[in-house]
Amino acid sequence: MANQYHARIYVTLRPSVLDPAGTAVASGLKQLGYQGVEDVRIGKYIELNLTATDEAQAKVQLDQMCDRLLANPVIENYRFELTQLATV
Amino acid sequence: MANQYHARIYVTLRPSVLDPAGTAVASGLKQLGYQGVEDVRIGKYIELNLTATDEAQAKVQLDQMCDRLLANPVIENYRFELTQLATV
């Protein structure tokens, strides 16, 4: 028996890593008149469904997926949220 | 008197819009051995700080920023979360 899970994964640049895209967006927002905007950081937001025997196995799989493909552990952090969808 | 807020903005493709990057990631994950992965969708995750007189004004500003720069309303949806940081 397996369970289906929905995962929301947030990949962000480590705080020590410069974010040129974020700086560009901050300057764009200021040019549009939003003077109070600061510290813009741009990351990735990934949603996926996965099948696993239980929540612990789903978390192990997601950690591996993030380390191997979804994030670059040298410059990025990640975190995820898991919700169970159905038992199949 | 103004308040400083921290905003977390999630920009996702509308469900009806094809996501080639998501499809590529799904196929990459399957090739790495994660057969149970499906429906990968890739979006943007933006963090920023902004100054506003109150939460209502912060929300109005964020809605405008998303519509004008951060998201493409034709093909993307967005949502955001707001936390108050400090009164300055």
Coordinates of N, CA and C in Angstrom, one line a residue:
Chain A
M1 N 0.9 -1.2 0.0 CA 0.0 0.0 0.0 C 0.9 1.2 0.0
A2 N 0.5 2.2 -0.8 CA 1.3 3.4 -0.9 C 0.4 4.6 -0.7
N3 N 1.0 5.7 -0.3 CA 0.3 6.9 -0.1 C 0.8 8.0 -1.1
Q4 N -0.1 8.8 -1.5 CA 0.3 9.9 -2.4 C 0.4 11.2 -1.6
Y5 N 1.5 11.9 -1.8 CA 1.7 13.2 -1.1 C 1.9 14.3 -2.0
H6 N 1.5 15.5 -1.6 CA 1.8 16.7 -2.3 C 2.9 17.5 -1.6
A7 N 3.9 17.9 -2.3 CA 5.0 18.6 -1.7 C 5.1 20.0 -2.3
R8 N 5.4 20.9 -1.4 CA 5.7 22.3 -1.8 C 7.2 22.5 -1.3
I9 N 8.0 22.8 -2.3 CA 9.4 22.9 -2.0 C 9.9 24.4 -2.3
Y10 N 10.6 25.0 -1.3 CA 11.1 26.3 -1.4 C 12.6 26.3 -1.5
V11 N 13.1 26.8 -2.6 CA 14.6 26.8 -2.8 C 15.0 28.3 -2.7
T12 N 15.9 28.6 -1.8 CA 16.3 30.0 -1.7 C 17.9 30.1 -1.7
L13 N 18.4 31.2 -2.2 CA 19.8 31.4 -2.1 C 20.3 31.5 -0.7
R14 N 21.4 31.0 -0.3 CA 22.0 31.1 1.0 C 22.2 32.6 1.3
P15 N 22.0 33.1 2.5 CA 22.0 34.5 2.8 C 23.4 35.1 2.4
S16 N 24.5 34.4 2.4 CA 25.8 34.9 2.1 C 26.0 35.1 0.6
V17 N 25.1 34.5 -0.2 CA 25.2 34.5 -1.7 C 24.5 35.8 -2.3
L18 N 25.3 36.5 -3.1 CA 24.7 37.7 -3.8 C 23.5 37.3 -4.7
D19 N 22.5 38.1 -4.8 CA 21.3 37.8 -5.6 C 21.1 38.9 -6.6
P20 N 21.8 38.9 -7.8 CA 21.7 40.0 -8.8 C 20.2 40.1 -9.3
A21 N 19.5 39.0 -9.4 CA 18.1 39.1 -9.9 C 17.3 39.9 -8.9
G22 N 17.5 39.6 -7.6 CA 16.8 40.3 -6.6 C 17.1 41.7 -6.6
T23 N 18.4 42.1 -6.7 CA 18.8 43.5 -6.8 C 18.1 44.2 -8.0
A24 N 18.0 43.5 -9.1 CA 17.4 44.1 -10.3 C 15.9 44.3 -10.0
V25 N 15.2 43.4 -9.4 CA 13.8 43.5 -9.1 C 13.6 44.7 -8.1
A26 N 14.5 44.8 -7.1 CA 14.3 45.8 -6.1 C 14.5 47.2 -6.8
S27 N 15.4 47.3 -7.7 CA 15.6 48.6 -8.4 C 14.4 48.9 -9.3
G28 N 13.9 47.8 -10.0 CA 12.7 48.0 -10.8 C 11.5 48.5 -10.0
L29 N 11.3 47.9 -8.8 CA 10.2 48.3 -8.0 C 10.3 49.7 -7.5
K30 N 11.6 50.1 -7.2 CA 11.8 51.5 -6.8 C 11.5 52.5 -7.9
Q31 N 11.9 52.1 -9.1 CA 11.6 52.9 -10.3 C 10.1 53.0 -10.5
L32 N 9.3 52.0 -10.1 CA 7.9 52.1 -10.3 C 7.2 52.9 -9.1
G33 N 8.0 53.3 -8.2 CA 7.5 54.2 -7.1 C 7.4 53.5 -5.8
Y34 N 7.8 52.3 -5.6 CA 7.7 51.6 -4.3 C 9.0 51.8 -3.6
Q35 N 9.1 52.9 -2.9 CA 10.4 53.3 -2.3 C 10.7 52.5 -1.1
G36 N 9.7 52.0 -0.5 CA 9.9 51.3 0.8 C 10.4 49.8 0.7
V37 N 10.7 49.4 -0.6 CA 11.1 48.0 -0.8 C 12.5 47.7 -0.6
E38 N 12.9 46.7 0.1 CA 14.3 46.4 0.4 C 14.5 44.8 0.5
D39 N 15.7 44.4 0.3 CA 16.1 43.0 0.6 C 15.3 42.1 -0.3
V40 N 15.2 42.3 -1.6 CA 14.5 41.4 -2.4 C 15.4 40.2 -2.7
R41 N 14.8 39.0 -2.5 CA 15.6 37.7 -2.8 C 14.6 36.8 -3.6
I42 N 15.2 36.3 -4.6 CA 14.3 35.5 -5.5 C 14.8 34.0 -5.5
G43 N 13.8 33.2 -5.2 CA 14.0 31.8 -5.2 C 13.1 31.0 -6.1
K44 N 13.1 29.7 -5.9 CA 12.2 28.8 -6.7 C 11.2 28.2 -5.8
Y45 N 10.0 28.0 -6.4 CA 8.9 27.3 -5.7 C 8.5 26.2 -6.5
I46 N 8.6 25.0 -6.0 CA 8.3 23.8 -6.8 C 7.2 23.0 -6.1
E47 N 6.2 22.6 -6.9 CA 5.1 21.8 -6.4 C 5.2 20.4 -7.1
L48 N 5.1 19.3 -6.4 CA 5.0 18.0 -7.1 C 4.2 17.0 -6.2
N49 N 3.8 16.0 -6.9 CA 3.1 14.9 -6.2 C 4.0 13.7 -6.2
L50 N 4.1 13.0 -5.1 CA 4.9 11.8 -5.1 C 4.2 10.7 -4.3
T51 N 4.6 9.4 -4.7 CA 4.0 8.2 -4.0 C 5.1 7.7 -3.1
A52 N 4.8 7.3 -1.9 CA 5.7 6.7 -1.0 C 4.9 5.9 0.0
T53 N 5.7 5.0 0.7 CA 5.0 4.1 1.6 C 4.5 4.9 2.9
D54 N 5.2 5.8 3.3 CA 4.8 6.6 4.5 C 5.5 8.0 4.4
E55 N 5.1 8.9 5.4 CA 5.6 10.2 5.4 C 7.1 10.3 5.5
A56 N 7.7 9.4 6.4 CA 9.1 9.4 6.6 C 9.9 9.1 5.3
Q57 N 9.4 8.1 4.5 CA 10.0 7.7 3.2 C 9.9 8.9 2.2
A58 N 8.7 9.5 2.2 CA 8.5 10.7 1.4 C 9.5 11.8 1.7
K59 N 9.8 12.0 3.0 CA 10.7 13.1 3.4 C 12.1 12.7 2.9
V60 N 12.5 11.4 3.1 CA 13.8 11.0 2.7 C 14.0 11.2 1.2
Q61 N 13.0 10.8 0.4 CA 13.0 11.0 -1.1 C 13.2 12.4 -1.4
L62 N 12.4 13.3 -0.8 CA 12.4 14.7 -1.1 C 13.8 15.3 -0.8
D63 N 14.4 14.9 0.4 CA 15.7 15.4 0.7 C 16.7 15.0 -0.4
Q64 N 16.6 13.8 -0.8 CA 17.5 13.4 -1.9 C 17.3 14.1 -3.2
M65 N 16.0 14.3 -3.6 CA 15.7 15.0 -4.8 C 16.2 16.4 -4.8
C66 N 16.1 17.1 -3.6 CA 16.6 18.5 -3.5 C 18.1 18.5 -3.6
D67 N 18.8 17.6 -2.9 CA 20.2 17.6 -2.9 C 20.8 17.2 -4.3
R68 N 20.1 16.4 -5.0 CA 20.7 15.9 -6.3 C 20.2 16.7 -7.5
L69 N 19.0 17.3 -7.5 CA 18.6 17.9 -8.7 C 17.9 19.3 -8.5
L70 N 17.0 19.4 -7.5 CA 16.2 20.6 -7.4 C 16.9 21.8 -6.9
A71 N 17.9 21.6 -6.0 CA 18.6 22.7 -5.4 C 20.1 22.5 -5.6
N72 N 20.9 23.5 -5.6 CA 22.4 23.4 -5.6 C 22.8 23.7 -4.1
P73 N 23.2 22.6 -3.4 CA 23.5 22.8 -2.0 C 24.6 23.7 -1.7
V74 N 25.5 24.0 -2.6 CA 26.6 24.9 -2.4 C 26.1 26.3 -2.2
I75 N 25.1 26.7 -2.9 CA 24.7 28.1 -2.8 C 23.2 28.3 -2.4
E76 N 22.5 27.1 -2.3 CA 21.1 27.3 -2.0 C 20.7 26.5 -0.8
N77 N 19.7 27.0 -0.1 CA 19.0 26.2 1.0 C 17.6 25.7 0.4
Y78 N 17.1 24.7 1.0 CA 15.7 24.3 0.7 C 14.9 23.9 1.9
R79 N 13.6 24.0 1.8 CA 12.8 23.4 2.8 C 11.5 23.0 2.1
F80 N 10.8 22.1 2.7 CA 9.5 21.6 2.0 C 8.4 21.3 3.0
E81 N 7.2 21.4 2.5 CA 6.0 21.0 3.3 C 5.4 19.9 2.5
L82 N 4.8 19.0 3.3 CA 4.2 17.7 2.8 C 2.8 17.6 3.2
T83 N 1.9 17.3 2.3 CA 0.5 17.0 2.7 C 0.1 15.7 2.1
Q84 N -0.6 14.9 2.8 CA -1.0 13.6 2.3 C -2.3 13.8 1.5
L85 N -2.3 13.2 0.3 CA -3.4 13.4 -0.6 C -4.4 12.2 -0.5
A86 N -3.8 11.0 -0.7 CA -4.7 9.8 -0.7 C -3.9 8.6 -0.5
T87 N -4.6 7.5 -0.1 CA -3.9 6.2 0.0 C -4.3 5.4 -1.2
V88 N -3.3 4.9 -1.9 CA -3.6 4.2 -3.2 C -3.2 2.8 -3.2
Chain B
M1 N 4.1 57.6 11.2 CA 4.7 56.3 11.7 C 4.4 55.2 10.7
A2 N 5.4 54.4 10.5 CA 5.3 53.4 9.5 C 5.7 52.0 10.1
N3 N 5.3 51.0 9.5 CA 5.6 49.7 9.9 C 6.4 49.0 8.8
Q4 N 7.3 48.1 9.3 CA 8.0 47.3 8.3 C 7.5 45.9 8.2
Y5 N 7.3 45.4 7.0 CA 6.7 44.1 6.8 C 7.6 43.2 6.0
H6 N 7.5 41.9 6.3 CA 8.3 40.9 5.5 C 7.2 40.2 4.6
A7 N 7.4 40.1 3.3 CA 6.5 39.5 2.5 C 7.1 38.3 1.8
R8 N 6.3 37.2 1.7 CA 6.7 36.0 1.0 C 5.7 35.8 -0.1
I9 N 6.2 35.9 -1.4 CA 5.3 35.9 -2.5 C 5.6 34.6 -3.3
Y10 N 4.5 34.0 -3.7 CA 4.5 32.7 -4.5 C 3.9 33.0 -5.8
V11 N 4.7 32.9 -6.9 CA 4.1 33.1 -8.2 C 4.1 31.7 -8.9
T12 N 2.9 31.3 -9.4 CA 2.8 30.0 -10.0 C 2.1 30.1 -11.4
L13 N 2.5 29.2 -12.3 CA 1.8 29.2 -13.6 C 0.3 28.8 -13.4
R14 N -0.6 29.5 -14.1 CA -2.0 29.0 -14.0 C -2.1 27.6 -14.5
P15 N -3.0 26.9 -13.9 CA -3.1 25.4 -14.1 C -3.3 25.1 -15.6
S16 N -3.9 26.0 -16.4 CA -4.1 25.7 -17.8 C -2.9 25.9 -18.7
V17 N -1.8 26.5 -18.1 CA -0.6 26.8 -18.9 C 0.4 25.7 -18.8
L18 N 0.9 25.3 -19.9 CA 1.9 24.2 -19.9 C 3.2 24.7 -19.2
D19 N 3.9 23.7 -18.5 CA 5.1 24.0 -17.8 C 6.2 23.1 -18.3
P20 N 6.9 23.5 -19.4 CA 8.0 22.7 -19.9 C 9.1 22.5 -18.9
A21 N 9.4 23.5 -18.1 CA 10.5 23.3 -17.1 C 10.1 22.2 -16.1
G22 N 8.8 22.2 -15.7 CA 8.3 21.2 -14.8 C 8.4 19.9 -15.4
T23 N 8.0 19.7 -16.6 CA 8.1 18.4 -17.3 C 9.5 17.9 -17.4
A24 N 10.5 18.8 -17.7 CA 11.9 18.4 -17.7 C 12.4 17.9 -16.4
V25 N 12.0 18.6 -15.3 CA 12.4 18.2 -14.0 C 11.8 16.9 -13.6
A26 N 10.5 16.7 -14.0 CA 9.8 15.4 -13.7 C 10.6 14.3 -14.4
S27 N 11.0 14.5 -15.6 CA 11.7 13.4 -16.3 C 13.1 13.2 -15.8
G28 N 13.7 14.3 -15.3 CA 15.0 14.2 -14.7 C 14.9 13.4 -13.4
L29 N 13.9 13.6 -12.6 CA 13.7 12.9 -11.3 C 13.4 11.4 -11.6
K30 N 12.6 11.2 -12.6 CA 12.4 9.7 -13.0 C 13.6 9.0 -13.4
Q31 N 14.5 9.7 -14.2 CA 15.7 9.1 -14.6 C 16.7 8.9 -13.4
L32 N 16.5 9.7 -12.3 CA 17.3 9.4 -11.1 C 16.7 8.3 -10.3
G33 N 15.6 7.8 -10.7 CA 15.0 6.6 -10.0 C 13.8 6.9 -9.1
Y34 N 13.3 8.2 -9.1 CA 12.1 8.5 -8.4 C 10.9 8.4 -9.3
Q35 N 10.4 7.1 -9.3 CA 9.4 6.8 -10.3 C 8.0 7.4 -9.8
G36 N 7.8 7.6 -8.6 CA 6.5 8.0 -8.1 C 6.3 9.5 -8.2
V37 N 7.1 10.2 -8.9 CA 6.9 11.7 -9.0 C 6.0 12.1 -10.2
E38 N 5.1 13.0 -9.9 CA 4.2 13.4 -11.0 C 3.9 14.9 -10.8
D39 N 3.3 15.5 -11.8 CA 2.8 16.8 -11.8 C 3.7 17.9 -11.2
V40 N 5.0 17.9 -11.7 CA 5.9 18.9 -11.2 C 5.6 20.3 -11.9
R41 N 5.5 21.3 -11.0 CA 5.2 22.6 -11.5 C 6.2 23.6 -10.9
I42 N 6.8 24.4 -11.7 CA 7.9 25.3 -11.1 C 7.4 26.7 -11.1
G43 N 7.6 27.4 -10.0 CA 7.2 28.7 -9.9 C 8.3 29.6 -9.2
K44 N 8.0 30.8 -8.9 CA 8.9 31.7 -8.3 C 8.5 31.9 -6.8
Y45 N 9.6 32.1 -6.0 CA 9.3 32.4 -4.6 C 10.2 33.7 -4.3
I46 N 9.5 34.7 -3.9 CA 10.1 36.0 -3.7 C 10.0 36.5 -2.3
E47 N 11.0 36.9 -1.7 CA 11.0 37.4 -0.3 C 11.4 38.9 -0.4
L48 N 10.7 39.8 0.3 CA 11.1 41.2 0.3 C 10.6 41.8 1.6
N49 N 11.2 42.9 2.0 CA 10.8 43.7 3.1 C 10.2 45.0 2.5
L50 N 9.1 45.5 3.1 CA 8.6 46.8 2.6 C 8.1 47.6 3.8
T51 N 8.0 48.9 3.6 CA 7.5 49.8 4.6 C 6.2 50.3 4.2
A52 N 5.2 50.3 5.1 CA 3.9 50.8 4.8 C 3.2 51.3 6.1
T53 N 2.2 52.1 5.9 CA 1.6 52.7 7.1 C 0.8 51.6 7.9
D54 N 0.2 50.7 7.2 CA -0.5 49.6 7.9 C -0.6 48.4 7.0
E55 N -1.1 47.3 7.5 CA -1.1 46.0 6.8 C -2.0 46.2 5.5
A56 N -3.1 46.9 5.6 CA -3.9 47.1 4.4 C -3.2 47.7 3.3
Q57 N -2.4 48.8 3.6 CA -1.6 49.5 2.6 C -0.5 48.6 2.0
A58 N 0.1 47.8 2.9 CA 1.1 46.8 2.4 C 0.5 45.9 1.4
K59 N -0.7 45.4 1.7 CA -1.3 44.4 0.8 C -1.7 45.1 -0.5
V60 N -2.2 46.3 -0.5 CA -2.4 47.0 -1.7 C -1.2 47.2 -2.6
Q61 N -0.1 47.6 -1.9 CA 1.2 47.8 -2.6 C 1.7 46.4 -3.2
L62 N 1.6 45.4 -2.4 CA 2.0 44.0 -2.9 C 1.2 43.6 -4.1
D63 N -0.1 43.8 -4.0 CA -1.0 43.4 -5.2 C -0.5 44.2 -6.4
Q64 N -0.2 45.5 -6.3 CA 0.2 46.3 -7.4 C 1.6 45.8 -8.0
M65 N 2.5 45.5 -7.0 CA 3.9 45.1 -7.4 C 3.7 43.7 -8.2
C66 N 2.9 42.8 -7.7 CA 2.7 41.6 -8.4 C 2.1 41.8 -9.8
D67 N 1.1 42.6 -9.9 CA 0.4 42.8 -11.2 C 1.4 43.5 -12.2
R68 N 2.2 44.4 -11.7 CA 3.0 45.2 -12.6 C 4.4 44.7 -12.9
L69 N 5.0 43.9 -12.0 CA 6.3 43.5 -12.2 C 6.6 42.0 -11.9
L70 N 6.1 41.6 -10.7 CA 6.6 40.3 -10.2 C 6.0 39.1 -10.9
A71 N 4.7 39.3 -11.3 CA 4.0 38.2 -12.0 C 3.5 38.6 -13.3
N72 N 3.3 37.7 -14.2 CA 2.6 38.0 -15.5 C 1.1 37.5 -15.3
P73 N 0.2 38.4 -15.1 CA -1.2 38.0 -14.8 C -1.9 37.2 -15.9
V74 N -1.3 37.3 -17.1 CA -1.9 36.5 -18.2 C -1.7 35.0 -18.0
I75 N -0.6 34.6 -17.5 CA -0.3 33.2 -17.4 C 0.1 32.8 -16.0
E76 N 0.1 33.7 -15.0 CA 0.6 33.3 -13.7 C -0.4 33.8 -12.6
N77 N -0.5 33.0 -11.6 CA -1.2 33.4 -10.4 C -0.2 33.8 -9.3
Y78 N -0.6 34.6 -8.3 CA 0.3 34.8 -7.2 C -0.5 34.8 -5.9
R79 N 0.2 34.6 -4.8 CA -0.4 34.8 -3.5 C 0.8 35.2 -2.6
F80 N 0.5 35.9 -1.5 CA 1.6 36.3 -0.6 C 1.1 36.2 0.8
E81 N 2.2 36.1 1.7 CA 2.0 36.1 3.1 C 2.8 37.3 3.7
L82 N 2.2 37.9 4.7 CA 2.8 39.1 5.2 C 3.0 39.0 6.7
T83 N 4.2 39.3 7.2 CA 4.4 39.3 8.6 C 5.0 40.7 9.0
Q84 N 4.5 41.2 10.1 CA 5.0 42.5 10.6 C 6.4 42.4 11.3
L85 N 7.3 43.2 10.9 CA 8.7 43.1 11.5 C 8.8 44.0 12.6
A86 N 8.6 45.3 12.4 CA 8.8 46.3 13.4 C 8.1 47.6 13.1
T87 N 7.9 48.4 14.1 CA 7.3 49.8 13.8 C 8.5 50.7 13.8
V88 N 8.6 51.5 12.8 CA 9.8 52.4 12.7 C 9.3 53.9 12.6

